[in-house]
Amino acid sequence: MEDVNNVLDIAKDDNLYGEVITLADSTADGTFLIHHFLSFFLGNNRPVCFVSLSQSFGHHKSVCQKLGVSLTQKIESSHLNFFDGLKVFGNRFLDTQPENVDISNTTSLQGFYKAIKTNYEDLQDKNKAPPVVIVDSLDVLLNIGYQVKEISAFVQYLCHLISGPGCDARGTLITFLSIGENGLDEEASLLWRSVVHMSNMDVLVSGLESGYCKDVHGKIEVKRRNLLKKNSQKTMQFKVNDKSVNFFASGMSRAVLG
Amino acid sequence: MATTSFQKKARVKINQIPGTKPSLFNNQLLISSGVPSLDNIIGGGLAVGTVCLIEEDVYGSYSRLLLKYFSAEAAMTGHSLLLASADQDPQLIVKELPGPILDDPGDVTKGNTPEQSENMKIAWRYQHLPASQAGHSSSKFGHYYDLTKVMEPQLISSVNPALVGIEELERECKECKDLNPKYKYLLKRIEEEIDRGHFSTTEQTDKRSILRIAVHSLGSPLWDECGGLASNQEDLDYSLPRFLLALRVLMRSAFAVCMITIPTHLFQIPGYVGRLRKMCDTVLHMDSFAGSDKEKNPAFKEYHGLFNIVQLPRLNSLLCHMPDTLDFAFKLRRKKFTIEKLHLPPELSETANRNQEDPVPHLQPSTAICSTTKPNKLDF
């Protein structure tokens, strides 16, 4: 997955302290970015607090296994804290009385934030290093009825959390969001814009305008808000493989040229 | 004679559950959707633990057919079945399941036995291999069905399907703050069914089977759904995505596969269907030609509708199955329903008049031509 680092202008041993990164996808699938960041930080021995709202642990475990990181080992060595948000929020609508009702409260995300905060501080104490918070799919929160302002306030809280005291350096926040097709979903687009506003870097993965193609899966747009760096904007096309992602300039796919 | 090291590597665990096969891509356990041509294009079949959403065609007749195939496959493979519908009596759907075409593989293997007893002289290395893949015949993956026949009742009753109809939904549902009461009750029934048949992944059983859940026309007005709008027509109702999230949680921890059809063409809020899609794993869209202009279009005369793959699940891998194309067409023959690649027929007729050619006649000076003959292709 080194190619992804090249595209995002991230050095191999970059720590990305204090960065807030927003990942989004619309018509193509951008979840490979989450797995990239998860394996990247764990490979660099940064503690990670991973909040999964859209997929089960088994899925992430298998993918990271392919990328060379064992999540179960990382949990045992307390480098990783996996928060199974899918279960917590899903169980609220099932008959099983969940133990943590206040986390999945319908009206407020306070409880959810507090749960993440506890995990974050726990990781920080154990590792003596600022952790990374990765939230997989904010749009799940939107879908189950939380308002845009609540979710953006939640992200704001997380931004505050990673810049909090306790360590010399700041933590890192990475959020993922699916914004749906061509801005049809106004709420999701609004949420995306407000989250992007809080971030230093945003990455948008979208499908090709010409439609589906087996050999070019979509395009990726990277924007940085840091004006000191020169390449503040970049657009590439990509193809996801079994264990890696290939990037190429628009229209320069091997399938097109060959 | 010493055996050579050239032997087919036999896996120790071969298909312990009848009617399933591991995926070639990600080792996911797959089951057949009941339509082999559909299994082919979605990467082998439906993965266990996922939710498949079928966006209904306008009259819902073809999506109901897919649901019937899915249910019929349960009876053929011995899987358990839960069928829920508010629009139609589930009893009726079960009665109308298509009858299987049995090619009777038992006779074929019997015919082969005398040959097998002979010692092979040339291909002796293959001697210890079975002549054909016997043993799989009854529980093989994907069956063909004859739509002119219905399934025998005793075959259906052998799997003892659990049926949830509108009366039961109306009677049993209780007031619920967060969720549409009918969805809530359906979730409860699914949970009970998983418990009853020991389908949970945490439970150890000797005889593992798969639970197939078929939900017909979820989100139709009979489920008290207003297409995302709350009953006051102003606020949004999040019941359906909430239901799908809870369903995903249930599916992920069970040996179960759920197929839902939703009349998405009834939903008006922009982006709402997109959200529902994200909450499901496999999403297929059906668009029938019935009642539309496309029915008479010569380009589509071989087909009964269009079939699109909207989303395929990404499970245990970075990549999902990437088919060559996402656009297909379906046709319904007298006995069989198939999904094929969409091909336009060859243009043979001289008087072909396609829409693209329309602009050409406009270029001609209209005053000069008074005759009623059609413009010839050679005119310029």
XYZ file of C-alpha atoms in Angstrom, chain A residues 65-172:
108
model
C -4.272 -9.783 7.701
C -3.817 -9.429 3.961
C -2.020 -6.149 4.473
C 0.314 -7.779 6.980
C -1.069 -6.591 10.307
C -2.715 -8.877 12.819
C -5.468 -7.025 14.626
C -5.895 -9.621 17.354
C -2.220 -9.342 18.263
C -2.459 -5.582 18.282
C -5.423 -5.729 20.622
C -3.554 -8.040 22.962
C -0.551 -5.729 23.017
C -3.037 -2.874 23.630
C -2.013 -0.967 20.532
C -5.507 -1.199 19.177
C -8.866 -0.573 20.691
C -11.715 -1.844 18.556
C -15.069 -0.275 19.277
C -17.821 -2.354 17.713
C -20.253 0.461 16.994
C -22.223 -1.697 14.591
C -23.258 -3.951 17.443
C -23.838 -1.188 19.944
C -26.110 0.834 17.668
C -27.743 -2.165 16.026
C -28.612 -3.827 19.310
C -30.613 -0.799 20.306
C -33.256 -1.762 17.776
C -33.249 -5.400 18.805
C -35.016 -6.824 21.779
C -31.837 -7.683 23.623
C -31.475 -5.058 26.278
C -28.040 -3.601 25.605
C -25.777 -2.902 28.562
C -24.665 0.444 27.196
C -27.908 2.235 26.525
C -26.436 5.654 27.045
C -23.896 5.170 24.247
C -26.553 4.570 21.645
C -28.956 7.184 22.956
C -31.324 8.310 20.202
C -31.199 11.965 20.997
C -27.559 12.634 21.693
C -24.109 11.417 20.759
C -22.658 12.442 24.141
C -22.548 8.901 25.455
C -20.869 7.676 22.301
C -18.243 10.404 22.548
C -17.593 9.599 26.186
C -17.060 5.939 25.370
C -14.506 6.863 22.701
C -12.849 9.310 25.078
C -12.408 6.635 27.733
C -10.854 4.295 25.172
C -8.624 7.081 23.881
C -7.296 8.037 27.281
C -6.786 4.409 28.164
C -4.670 3.883 25.041
C -2.728 7.057 25.730
C -1.862 5.971 29.252
C -0.788 2.503 28.210
C 1.350 3.541 25.256
C 2.601 6.953 26.373
C 1.928 8.156 22.869
C -0.925 10.096 21.290
C -3.392 7.678 19.691
C -5.118 7.830 16.310
C -8.896 7.864 16.180
C -10.422 6.294 13.069
C -14.184 6.460 12.620
C -15.547 4.238 9.894
C -18.610 5.711 8.283
C -20.212 8.700 9.865
C -23.046 8.250 7.391
C -24.335 5.297 9.424
C -25.081 7.781 12.208
C -26.858 9.974 9.696
C -28.873 7.057 8.370
C -30.162 5.995 11.746
C -31.492 9.416 12.519
C -28.850 11.673 14.033
C -28.934 15.222 12.738
C -26.112 16.816 10.762
C -25.395 19.343 13.510
C -25.139 16.605 16.132
C -22.677 14.631 14.058
C -20.546 17.626 13.156
C -20.523 18.613 16.828
C -19.416 15.074 17.582
C -16.515 15.423 15.113
C -15.661 18.781 16.653
C -15.469 17.099 20.056
C -13.150 14.463 18.619
C -10.932 17.197 17.122
C -10.747 18.718 20.552
C -9.999 15.345 22.115
C -6.940 14.693 19.954
C -5.491 18.112 20.673
C -6.009 17.658 24.396
C -3.225 17.559 26.985
C -1.634 14.387 28.284
C 1.099 13.959 25.723
C 3.703 16.139 24.075
C 2.282 15.566 20.629
C -1.273 15.673 19.405
C -3.265 12.720 18.204
C -4.697 12.150 14.765
